[in-house]
mmCIF file of C-alpha atoms in Angstrom:
data_model
loop_
_atom_site.group_PDB
_atom_site.id
_atom_site.type_symbol
_atom_site.label_atom_id
_atom_site.label_comp_id
_atom_site.label_asym_id
_atom_site.label_seq_id
_atom_site.Cartn_x
_atom_site.Cartn_y
_atom_site.Cartn_z
ATOM 1 C CA UNK Y 1 30.819 14.006 31.859
ATOM 2 C CA UNK Y 2 34.014 15.048 30.180
ATOM 3 C CA UNK Y 3 35.910 17.732 32.032
ATOM 4 C CA UNK Y 4 39.240 19.432 32.562
ATOM 5 C CA UNK Y 5 40.328 20.706 35.971
ATOM 6 C CA UNK Y 6 42.909 23.317 36.761
ATOM 7 C CA UNK Y 7 42.818 23.254 40.558
ATOM 8 C CA UNK Y 8 44.736 26.481 41.128
ATOM 9 C CA UNK Y 9 43.249 29.831 40.170
ATOM 10 C CA UNK Y 10 46.632 31.475 40.626
ATOM 11 C CA UNK Y 11 50.230 30.360 40.977
ATOM 12 C CA UNK Y 12 52.926 32.677 42.279
ATOM 13 C CA UNK Y 13 56.587 31.915 41.718
ATOM 14 C CA UNK Y 14 59.809 33.873 42.052
ATOM 15 C CA UNK Y 15 61.773 34.650 38.919
ATOM 16 C CA UNK Y 16 64.382 31.975 38.274
ATOM 17 C CA UNK Y 17 62.501 29.303 40.213
ATOM 18 C CA UNK Y 18 60.845 26.313 38.561
ATOM 19 C CA UNK Y 19 57.122 26.540 37.932
ATOM 20 C CA UNK Y 20 54.319 24.000 37.638
ATOM 21 C CA UNK Y 21 50.766 24.641 36.510
ATOM 22 C CA UNK Y 22 48.504 21.666 37.143
ATOM 23 C CA UNK Y 23 45.909 20.067 34.895
ATOM 24 C CA UNK Y 24 43.869 16.902 35.292
ATOM 25 C CA UNK Y 25 41.236 15.586 32.945
ATOM 26 C CA UNK Y 26 38.298 13.247 32.835
ATOM 27 C CA UNK Y 27 37.824 12.178 29.232
ATOM 28 C CA UNK Y 28 37.196 8.679 27.953
ATOM 29 C CA UNK Y 29 39.872 6.985 25.919
ATOM 30 C CA UNK Y 30 43.191 8.650 25.231
ATOM 31 C CA UNK Y 31 42.541 12.287 24.408
ATOM 32 C CA UNK Y 32 44.819 14.769 22.758
ATOM 33 C CA UNK Y 33 46.119 17.286 25.317
ATOM 34 C CA UNK Y 34 47.054 20.938 24.820
ATOM 35 C CA UNK Y 35 48.346 23.957 26.692
ATOM 36 C CA UNK Y 36 47.621 27.536 25.641
ATOM 37 C CA UNK Y 37 48.704 30.892 27.058
ATOM 38 C CA UNK Y 38 46.731 34.134 27.047
ATOM 39 C CA UNK Y 39 48.173 37.598 27.572
ATOM 40 C CA UNK Y 40 45.838 40.460 28.634
ATOM 41 C CA UNK Y 41 43.160 41.356 26.080
ATOM 42 C CA UNK Y 42 44.542 38.893 23.566
ATOM 43 C CA UNK Y 43 43.580 35.567 22.093
ATOM 44 C CA UNK Y 44 45.125 32.298 23.181
ATOM 45 C CA UNK Y 45 48.475 31.144 21.842
ATOM 46 C CA UNK Y 46 49.434 27.492 21.473
ATOM 47 C CA UNK Y 47 52.280 26.280 23.706
ATOM 48 C CA UNK Y 48 52.447 22.516 23.247
ATOM 49 C CA UNK Y 49 50.470 19.341 22.746
ATOM 50 C CA UNK Y 50 50.619 15.647 23.571
ATOM 51 C CA UNK Y 51 49.583 13.227 20.878
ATOM 52 C CA UNK Y 52 51.470 10.026 21.621
ATOM 53 C CA UNK Y 53 54.916 8.774 22.525
ATOM 54 C CA UNK Y 54 57.257 10.355 25.054
ATOM 55 C CA UNK Y 55 55.433 11.502 28.164
ATOM 56 C CA UNK Y 56 57.512 14.687 28.365
ATOM 57 C CA UNK Y 57 56.538 17.152 25.677
ATOM 58 C CA UNK Y 58 58.595 20.236 24.896
ATOM 59 C CA UNK Y 59 56.997 23.384 23.577
ATOM 60 C CA UNK Y 60 57.405 27.089 22.983
ATOM 61 C CA UNK Y 61 59.270 29.571 25.230
ATOM 62 C CA UNK Y 62 61.026 26.818 27.207
ATOM 63 C CA UNK Y 63 57.823 25.241 28.500
ATOM 64 C CA UNK Y 64 57.306 21.515 28.775
ATOM 65 C CA UNK Y 65 54.512 19.289 30.008
ATOM 66 C CA UNK Y 66 54.436 15.870 31.559
ATOM 67 C CA UNK Y 67 51.699 13.429 30.628
ATOM 68 C CA UNK Y 68 50.736 10.895 33.279
ATOM 69 C CA UNK Y 69 48.173 8.408 32.077
ATOM 70 C CA UNK Y 70 47.535 6.734 35.418
ATOM 71 C CA UNK Y 71 46.864 10.053 37.118
ATOM 72 C CA UNK Y 72 45.139 11.538 34.048
ATOM 73 C CA UNK Y 73 47.272 14.633 34.410
ATOM 74 C CA UNK Y 74 49.129 16.926 32.048
ATOM 75 C CA UNK Y 75 51.048 19.425 34.171
ATOM 76 C CA UNK Y 76 52.844 22.363 32.564
ATOM 77 C CA UNK Y 77 56.393 23.035 33.732
ATOM 78 C CA UNK Y 78 59.320 25.342 33.184
ATOM 79 C CA UNK Y 79 62.720 24.969 34.856
ATOM 80 C CA UNK Y 80 63.309 28.695 35.368
ATOM 81 C CA UNK Y 81 60.465 31.220 35.359
ATOM 82 C CA UNK Y 82 60.670 34.665 33.774
ATOM 83 C CA UNK Y 83 58.627 37.744 34.687
ATOM 84 C CA UNK Y 84 57.422 37.738 31.066
ATOM 85 C CA UNK Y 85 55.831 34.318 31.653
ATOM 86 C CA UNK Y 86 53.153 36.018 33.757
ATOM 87 C CA UNK Y 87 49.877 35.288 31.960
ATOM 88 C CA UNK Y 88 46.752 33.124 32.011
ATOM 89 C CA UNK Y 89 47.320 29.480 31.117
ATOM 90 C CA UNK Y 90 44.686 27.087 29.810
ATOM 91 C CA UNK Y 91 44.758 23.320 29.577
ATOM 92 C CA UNK Y 92 42.561 21.743 26.890
ATOM 93 C CA UNK Y 93 41.685 18.237 25.759
ATOM 94 C CA UNK Y 94 40.140 16.839 22.633
ATOM 95 C CA UNK Y 95 38.558 13.442 22.177
ATOM 96 C CA UNK Y 96 40.340 11.201 19.672
ATOM 97 C CA UNK Y 97 37.127 9.671 18.435
ATOM 98 C CA UNK Y 98 36.140 10.701 14.943
ATOM 99 C CA UNK Y 99 33.217 13.055 14.703
ATOM 100 C CA UNK Y 100 33.942 14.699 18.033
ATOM 101 C CA UNK Y 101 35.041 18.212 17.300
ATOM 102 C CA UNK Y 102 34.938 19.843 20.678
ATOM 103 C CA UNK Y 103 37.927 21.062 22.616
ATOM 104 C CA UNK Y 104 37.263 21.108 26.361
ATOM 105 C CA UNK Y 105 39.060 23.872 28.213
ATOM 106 C CA UNK Y 106 39.924 24.216 31.870
ATOM 107 C CA UNK Y 107 39.035 27.401 33.733
ATOM 108 C CA UNK Y 108 42.563 28.754 33.506
ATOM 109 C CA UNK Y 109 45.396 29.401 35.956
ATOM 110 C CA UNK Y 110 46.897 32.819 36.346
ATOM 111 C CA UNK Y 111 50.666 32.641 36.669
ATOM 112 C CA UNK Y 112 52.408 35.510 38.387
ATOM 113 C CA UNK Y 113 56.195 35.550 38.307
ATOM 114 C CA UNK Y 114 57.680 37.891 40.876
ATOM 115 C CA UNK Y 115 60.908 39.753 40.219
ATOM 116 C CA UNK T 1 50.870 37.406 7.364
ATOM 117 C CA UNK T 2 48.477 34.526 7.868
ATOM 118 C CA UNK T 3 46.125 34.599 10.770
ATOM 119 C CA UNK T 4 42.694 35.277 12.166
ATOM 120 C CA UNK T 5 41.251 38.759 12.317
ATOM 121 C CA UNK T 6 38.427 39.673 14.661
ATOM 122 C CA UNK T 7 36.632 42.976 14.546
ATOM 123 C CA UNK T 8 35.753 45.187 16.204
ATOM 124 C CA UNK T 9 38.011 44.989 19.240
ATOM 125 C CA UNK T 10 35.340 46.621 21.421
ATOM 126 C CA UNK T 11 31.591 46.580 20.849
ATOM 127 C CA UNK T 12 28.680 48.014 22.764
ATOM 128 C CA UNK T 13 25.149 46.723 22.534
ATOM 129 C CA UNK T 14 21.958 48.497 23.430
ATOM 130 C CA UNK T 15 19.054 46.572 24.906
ATOM 131 C CA UNK T 16 17.032 44.812 22.217
ATOM 132 C CA UNK T 17 19.730 45.204 19.621
ATOM 133 C CA UNK T 18 21.404 42.509 17.573
ATOM 134 C CA UNK T 19 25.129 42.887 16.982
ATOM 135 C CA UNK T 20 27.498 40.978 14.718
ATOM 136 C CA UNK T 21 31.099 40.076 15.458
ATOM 137 C CA UNK T 22 33.365 39.506 12.500
ATOM 138 C CA UNK T 23 35.906 36.691 12.141
ATOM 139 C CA UNK T 24 38.054 36.253 9.043
ATOM 140 C CA UNK T 25 40.931 33.813 8.501
ATOM 141 C CA UNK T 26 43.432 33.444 5.672
ATOM 142 C CA UNK T 27 44.940 30.181 6.902
ATOM 143 C CA UNK T 28 42.851 28.048 4.558
ATOM 144 C CA UNK T 29 41.460 26.227 7.594
ATOM 145 C CA UNK T 30 38.332 24.148 7.276
ATOM 146 C CA UNK T 31 37.192 24.361 10.894
ATOM 147 C CA UNK T 32 36.165 27.529 12.731
ATOM 148 C CA UNK T 33 34.919 28.059 16.259
ATOM 149 C CA UNK T 34 33.377 30.722 18.468
ATOM 150 C CA UNK T 35 34.107 30.749 22.199
ATOM 151 C CA UNK T 36 32.840 32.938 24.991
ATOM 152 C CA UNK T 37 35.221 33.777 27.834
ATOM 153 C CA UNK T 38 33.955 34.907 31.230
ATOM 154 C CA UNK T 39 36.234 35.443 34.229
ATOM 155 C CA UNK T 40 36.732 32.220 36.173
ATOM 156 C CA UNK T 41 34.793 30.109 33.690
ATOM 157 C CA UNK T 42 37.335 29.388 31.012
ATOM 158 C CA UNK T 43 36.239 29.119 27.407
ATOM 159 C CA UNK T 44 32.790 27.885 26.475
ATOM 160 C CA UNK T 45 31.933 26.810 22.950
ATOM 161 C CA UNK T 46 29.118 28.709 21.247
ATOM 162 C CA UNK T 47 29.167 27.364 17.680
ATOM 163 C CA UNK T 48 31.564 25.534 15.414
ATOM 164 C CA UNK T 49 31.788 24.796 11.724
ATOM 165 C CA UNK T 50 33.728 22.024 10.064
ATOM 166 C CA UNK T 51 32.967 23.005 6.501
ATOM 167 C CA UNK T 52 31.363 25.761 4.459
ATOM 168 C CA UNK T 53 27.563 25.947 4.718
ATOM 169 C CA UNK T 54 27.510 23.714 7.784
ATOM 170 C CA UNK T 55 27.726 24.547 11.474
ATOM 171 C CA UNK T 56 26.833 22.966 14.808
ATOM 172 C CA UNK T 57 25.668 24.285 18.152
ATOM 173 C CA UNK T 58 28.112 24.222 21.001
ATOM 174 C CA UNK T 59 27.374 24.215 24.714
ATOM 175 C CA UNK T 60 25.888 27.726 24.971
ATOM 176 C CA UNK T 61 24.316 28.476 21.565
ATOM 177 C CA UNK T 62 21.080 30.015 22.861
ATOM 178 C CA UNK T 63 20.837 33.680 21.916
ATOM 179 C CA UNK T 64 23.507 33.423 19.233
ATOM 180 C CA UNK T 65 23.512 32.702 15.499
ATOM 181 C CA UNK T 66 26.234 32.114 12.906
ATOM 182 C CA UNK T 67 26.716 31.634 9.193
ATOM 183 C CA UNK T 68 29.474 30.017 7.140
ATOM 184 C CA UNK T 69 28.949 31.124 3.545
ATOM 185 C CA UNK T 70 32.665 31.355 2.807
ATOM 186 C CA UNK T 71 35.579 29.298 4.057
ATOM 187 C CA UNK T 72 37.336 32.430 5.270
ATOM 188 C CA UNK T 73 34.492 33.952 7.260
ATOM 189 C CA UNK T 74 32.471 32.884 10.300
ATOM 190 C CA UNK T 75 30.487 35.846 11.712
ATOM 191 C CA UNK T 76 28.693 35.579 15.040
ATOM 192 C CA UNK T 77 25.467 37.469 15.753
ATOM 193 C CA UNK T 78 24.544 38.131 19.353
ATOM 194 C CA UNK T 79 20.785 38.486 19.346
ATOM 195 C CA UNK T 80 18.496 40.320 21.738
ATOM 196 C CA UNK T 81 17.571 36.896 23.131
ATOM 197 C CA UNK T 82 20.995 36.674 24.766
ATOM 198 C CA UNK T 83 20.248 38.365 28.090
ATOM 199 C CA UNK T 84 23.771 38.406 29.444
ATOM 200 C CA UNK T 85 26.013 39.129 26.466
ATOM 201 C CA UNK T 86 28.818 40.938 28.253
ATOM 202 C CA UNK T 87 31.911 38.816 27.694
ATOM 203 C CA UNK T 88 35.111 38.432 25.711
ATOM 204 C CA UNK T 89 34.453 36.569 22.460
ATOM 205 C CA UNK T 90 37.151 34.534 20.770
ATOM 206 C CA UNK T 91 37.153 33.112 17.273
ATOM 207 C CA UNK T 92 39.443 30.208 16.426
ATOM 208 C CA UNK T 93 40.271 27.987 13.490
ATOM 209 C CA UNK T 94 42.060 24.738 12.791
ATOM 210 C CA UNK T 95 42.722 22.487 9.829
ATOM 211 C CA UNK T 96 40.035 20.212 11.201
ATOM 212 C CA UNK T 97 41.928 17.180 12.433
ATOM 213 C CA UNK T 98 41.493 16.183 16.064
ATOM 214 C CA UNK T 99 45.184 16.406 16.954
ATOM 215 C CA UNK T 100 45.665 19.863 15.537
ATOM 216 C CA UNK T 101 45.973 23.043 17.542
ATOM 217 C CA UNK T 102 43.604 25.961 17.457
ATOM 218 C CA UNK T 103 44.637 29.360 16.110
ATOM 219 C CA UNK T 104 42.893 32.219 17.899
ATOM 220 C CA UNK T 105 41.976 35.742 16.956
ATOM 221 C CA UNK T 106 42.665 38.614 19.341
ATOM 222 C CA UNK T 107 39.089 38.746 20.577
ATOM 223 C CA UNK T 108 36.142 41.135 20.816
ATOM 224 C CA UNK T 109 35.000 42.593 24.130
ATOM 225 C CA UNK T 110 31.226 43.028 24.065
ATOM 226 C CA UNK T 111 29.554 45.205 26.655
ATOM 227 C CA UNK T 112 25.972 46.251 27.260
ATOM 228 C CA UNK T 113 25.085 49.925 27.434
#
């Protein structure tokens, strides 16, 4: 079965330190990969996506993600965390095959950046 | 401004009552989606629509119904058959291609009285 795993329910990091939020997936073929962020009582906002090409993808608010095909991972990273980065982060994948319209979301990782 | 509007922000349902959540978009997107969000479970797909007058069941469609009579609108009805409706409901849209991102509304919190 296709699935997305975010193994950490919560990640704590000190302001100014680098952060990593992990995501692994089990989807046949080469899926499209996405990261979204959700602030309290709001919808999700798009951060970045991997389609093809360079394994390091840069996105909004200084975030980037590294695609690793052999490990089927797509970890979200930021070199220096801000308190305002504290939010809920979701990894999502979508099958490249035509006619498959479902995005599969992970369960989310709550990031807490401590001042 | 272009975007997706969900209303109401908060909704309360009495036992045996059907309620309808509104979702309107002015992005000219073909595809629209309804997700249910429960704590610790991520987002689960209820229904999606790729084109007007057509929609498909997602993973948890039981107890829900939708319509897509206009490109801009994709209302979700939570019927009395849905025994555990308390959740945060998110509507999303996209242009319909597989590599395109989703645009989300700000959500509706549904609670049972």
